[in-house]
Short mmCIF file of C-alpha atoms in Angstrom, two decimals:
data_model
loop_
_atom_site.label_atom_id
_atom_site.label_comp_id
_atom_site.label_asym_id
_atom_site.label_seq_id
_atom_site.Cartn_x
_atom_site.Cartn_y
_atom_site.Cartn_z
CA UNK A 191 40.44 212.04 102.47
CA UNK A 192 38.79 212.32 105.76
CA UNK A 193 41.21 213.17 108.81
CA UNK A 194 40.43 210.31 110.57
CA UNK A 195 42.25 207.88 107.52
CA UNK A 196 45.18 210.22 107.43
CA UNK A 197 46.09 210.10 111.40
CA UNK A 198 45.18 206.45 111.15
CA UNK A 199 47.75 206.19 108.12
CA UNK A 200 50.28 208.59 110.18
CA UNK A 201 50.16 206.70 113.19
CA UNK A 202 50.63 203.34 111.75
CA UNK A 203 53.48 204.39 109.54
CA UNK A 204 55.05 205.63 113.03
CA UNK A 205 54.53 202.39 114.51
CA UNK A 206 55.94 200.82 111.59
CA UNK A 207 58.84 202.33 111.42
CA UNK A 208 59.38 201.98 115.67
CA UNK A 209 58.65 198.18 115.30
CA UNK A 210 61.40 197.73 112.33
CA UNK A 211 63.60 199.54 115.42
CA UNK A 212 62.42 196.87 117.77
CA UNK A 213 63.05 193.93 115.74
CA UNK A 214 66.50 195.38 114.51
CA UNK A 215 67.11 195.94 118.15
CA UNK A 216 66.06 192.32 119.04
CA UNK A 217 68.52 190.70 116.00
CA UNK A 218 71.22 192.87 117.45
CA UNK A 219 70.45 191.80 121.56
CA UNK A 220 70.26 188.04 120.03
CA UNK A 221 73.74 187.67 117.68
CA UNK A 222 75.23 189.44 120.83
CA UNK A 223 74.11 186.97 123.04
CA UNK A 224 74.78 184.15 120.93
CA UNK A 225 78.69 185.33 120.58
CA UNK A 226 78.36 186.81 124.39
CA UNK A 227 77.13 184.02 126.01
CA UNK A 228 79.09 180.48 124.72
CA UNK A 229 82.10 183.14 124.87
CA UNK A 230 81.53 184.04 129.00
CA UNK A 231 80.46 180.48 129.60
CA UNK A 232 84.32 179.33 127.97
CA UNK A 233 86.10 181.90 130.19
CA UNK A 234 84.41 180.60 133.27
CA UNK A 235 85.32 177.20 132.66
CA UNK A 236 88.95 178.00 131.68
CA UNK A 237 89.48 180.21 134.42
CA UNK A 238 88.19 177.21 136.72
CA UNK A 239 90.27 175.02 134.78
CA UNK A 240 93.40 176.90 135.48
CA UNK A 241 92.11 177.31 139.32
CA UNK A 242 91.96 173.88 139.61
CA UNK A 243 94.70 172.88 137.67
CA UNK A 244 97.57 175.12 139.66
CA UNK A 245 96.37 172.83 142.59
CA UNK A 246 97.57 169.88 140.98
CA UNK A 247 99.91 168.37 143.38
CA UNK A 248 100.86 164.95 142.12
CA UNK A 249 102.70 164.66 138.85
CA UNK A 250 102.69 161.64 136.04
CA UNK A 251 105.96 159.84 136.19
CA UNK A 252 106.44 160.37 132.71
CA UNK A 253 106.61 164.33 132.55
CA UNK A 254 109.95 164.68 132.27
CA UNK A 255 110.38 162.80 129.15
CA UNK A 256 109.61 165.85 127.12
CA UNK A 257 111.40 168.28 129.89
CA UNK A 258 114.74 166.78 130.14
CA UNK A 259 115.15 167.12 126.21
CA UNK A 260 114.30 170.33 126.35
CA UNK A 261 116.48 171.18 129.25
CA UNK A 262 119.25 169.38 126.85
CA UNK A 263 118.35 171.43 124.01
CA UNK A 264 118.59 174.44 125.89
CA UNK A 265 122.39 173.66 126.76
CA UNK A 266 122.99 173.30 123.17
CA UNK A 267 122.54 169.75 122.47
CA UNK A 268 120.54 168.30 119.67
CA UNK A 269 118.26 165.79 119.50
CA UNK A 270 118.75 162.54 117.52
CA UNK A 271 121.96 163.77 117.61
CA UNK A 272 123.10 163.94 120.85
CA UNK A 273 119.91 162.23 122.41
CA UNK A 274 117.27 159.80 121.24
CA UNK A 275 113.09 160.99 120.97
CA UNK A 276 110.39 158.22 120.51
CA UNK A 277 108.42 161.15 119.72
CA UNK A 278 108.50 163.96 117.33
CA UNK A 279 110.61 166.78 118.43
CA UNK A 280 107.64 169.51 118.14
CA UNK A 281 106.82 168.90 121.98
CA UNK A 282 110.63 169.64 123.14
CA UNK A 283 110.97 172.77 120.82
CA UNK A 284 107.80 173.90 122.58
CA UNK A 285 109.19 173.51 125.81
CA UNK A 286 112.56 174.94 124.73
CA UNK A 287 110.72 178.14 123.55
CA UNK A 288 108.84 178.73 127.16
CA UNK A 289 111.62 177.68 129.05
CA UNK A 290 113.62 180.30 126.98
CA UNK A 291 110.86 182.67 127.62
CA UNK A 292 109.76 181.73 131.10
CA UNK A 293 112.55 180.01 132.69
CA UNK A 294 113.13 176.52 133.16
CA UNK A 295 110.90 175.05 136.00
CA UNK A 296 108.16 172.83 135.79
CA UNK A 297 105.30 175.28 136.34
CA UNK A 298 106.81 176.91 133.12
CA UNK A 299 106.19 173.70 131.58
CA UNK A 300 102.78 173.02 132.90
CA UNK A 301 101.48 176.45 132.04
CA UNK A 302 102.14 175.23 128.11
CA UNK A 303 100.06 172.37 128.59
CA UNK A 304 97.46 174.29 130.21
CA UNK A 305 97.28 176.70 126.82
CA UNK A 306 97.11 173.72 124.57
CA UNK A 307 94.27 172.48 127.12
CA UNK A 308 92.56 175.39 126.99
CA UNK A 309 92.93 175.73 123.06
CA UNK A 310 91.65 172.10 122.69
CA UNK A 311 88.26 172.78 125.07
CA UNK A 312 87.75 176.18 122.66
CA UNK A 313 88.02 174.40 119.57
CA UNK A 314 85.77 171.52 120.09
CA UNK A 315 83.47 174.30 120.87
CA UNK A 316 84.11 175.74 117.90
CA UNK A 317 84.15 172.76 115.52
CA UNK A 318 80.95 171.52 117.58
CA UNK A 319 79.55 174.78 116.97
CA UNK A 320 79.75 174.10 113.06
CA UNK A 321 77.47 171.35 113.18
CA UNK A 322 74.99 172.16 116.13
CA UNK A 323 73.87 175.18 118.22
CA UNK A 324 75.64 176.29 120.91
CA UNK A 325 74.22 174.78 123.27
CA UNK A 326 74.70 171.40 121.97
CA UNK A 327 78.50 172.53 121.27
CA UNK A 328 78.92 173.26 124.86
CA UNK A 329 78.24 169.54 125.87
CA UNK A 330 81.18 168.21 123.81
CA UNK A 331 83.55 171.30 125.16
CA UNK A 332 82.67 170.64 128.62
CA UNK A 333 83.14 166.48 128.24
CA UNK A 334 86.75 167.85 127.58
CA UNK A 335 87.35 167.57 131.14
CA UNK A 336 87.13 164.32 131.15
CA UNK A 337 89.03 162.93 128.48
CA UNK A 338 91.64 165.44 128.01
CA UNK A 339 94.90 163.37 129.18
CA UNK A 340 94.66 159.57 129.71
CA UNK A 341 96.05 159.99 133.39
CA UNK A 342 93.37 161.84 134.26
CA UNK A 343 91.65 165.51 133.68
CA UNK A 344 94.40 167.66 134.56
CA UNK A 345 97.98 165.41 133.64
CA UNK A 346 99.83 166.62 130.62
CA UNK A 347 100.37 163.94 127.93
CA UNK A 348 101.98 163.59 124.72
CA UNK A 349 98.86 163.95 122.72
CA UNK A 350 97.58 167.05 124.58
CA UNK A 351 99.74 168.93 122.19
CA UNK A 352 98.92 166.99 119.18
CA UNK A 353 94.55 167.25 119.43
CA UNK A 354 94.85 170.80 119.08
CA UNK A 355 95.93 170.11 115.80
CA UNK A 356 93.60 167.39 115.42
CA UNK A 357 90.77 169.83 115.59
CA UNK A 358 92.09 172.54 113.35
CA UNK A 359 92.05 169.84 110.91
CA UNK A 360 88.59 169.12 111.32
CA UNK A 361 87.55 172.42 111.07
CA UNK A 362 89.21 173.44 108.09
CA UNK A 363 87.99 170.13 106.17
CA UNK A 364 84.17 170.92 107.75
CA UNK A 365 84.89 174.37 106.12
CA UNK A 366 85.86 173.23 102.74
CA UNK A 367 82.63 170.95 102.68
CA UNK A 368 80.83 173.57 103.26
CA UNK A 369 82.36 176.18 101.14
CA UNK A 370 84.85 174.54 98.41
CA UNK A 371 87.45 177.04 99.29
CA UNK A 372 90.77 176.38 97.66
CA UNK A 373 92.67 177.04 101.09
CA UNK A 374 90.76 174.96 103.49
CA UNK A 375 92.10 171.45 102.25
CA UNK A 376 96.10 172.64 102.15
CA UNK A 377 95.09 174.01 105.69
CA UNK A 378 93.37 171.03 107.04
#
């Protein structure tokens, strides 16, 4: 073979191999930033959610509702028993658990919400994310501010709690569609 062929062969083989590098670079850069990115743009947005939400100075009338209870609970009493719920008793166990942790004042309380707020705008990402790119997912995540609680963008409500597991319902039963695992339904 002349030398010519044999550095052109050597060289290209060189490149070769330093291009697969590139691209396997470039996939790498890319699934980072498509983890990276949706990820840093949800911190921003719940850190300004909780920024704007410890500014909240006017409170729903119905708030203590689900504190009282749990105040009651605390002292020992039992509810249905001792007291009469509309709702569920999930809400007032929740309480009781922070205020056992926390202490029993209302920022205690609101702090809860403000997890299951920040829980709900994550998973509508995440179940948006299922059916669209993330971009698109962001749009629904970020409507969350609006619709969140029916008094308004940063109240606590009853069903705050309860959409959480609303969405972890729908995204176990989008998983099972897609994958026919035995687990998803009993999980949904």
């Amino acid at each position: 073979m002349p030398a010519g062929i044999v550095e052109t062969r050597a060289a290209s083989s060189g490149n070769s191999s330093s291009a697969g590098e590139d691209e396997r670079v470039k996939e790498t850069s890319v699934a980072l930033s498509t983890v990276l990115v949706p990820l840093a743009l949800l911190l921003v947005v719940a850190a300004g959610y909780f920024a704007i939400y410890t500014r909240q100075d006017a409170l729903p009338v119905g708030i203590g509702s689900n504190l009282v209870p749990a105040e009651r609970m605390l002292k020992g009493e039992v509810v249905y028993r001792d007291f009469y719920m509309i709702q569920t008793p999930g809400i007032l166990f929740y309480n009781l658990w922070l205020f056992k942790l926390f202490g029993t004042t209302l920022l205690t309380s609101l702090q809860g919400v403000l997890i299951f707020k920040v829980l709900t705008v994550l998973l509508v990402f995440v179940v948006a994310r299922r059916l669209v790119s993330w971009q698109l997912a962001l749009v629904p995540s970020l409507l969350t501010f609006v619709w969140l609680a029916p008094g308004g963008p940063f109240r606590p409500a009853p069903i705050q709690h309860e959409i959480v597991f609303v969405l972890l319902a729908a995204y176990f039963t989008l998983r099972w569609i897609e994958g026919r695992s035995f687990a998803d339904p009993f999980l949904a």
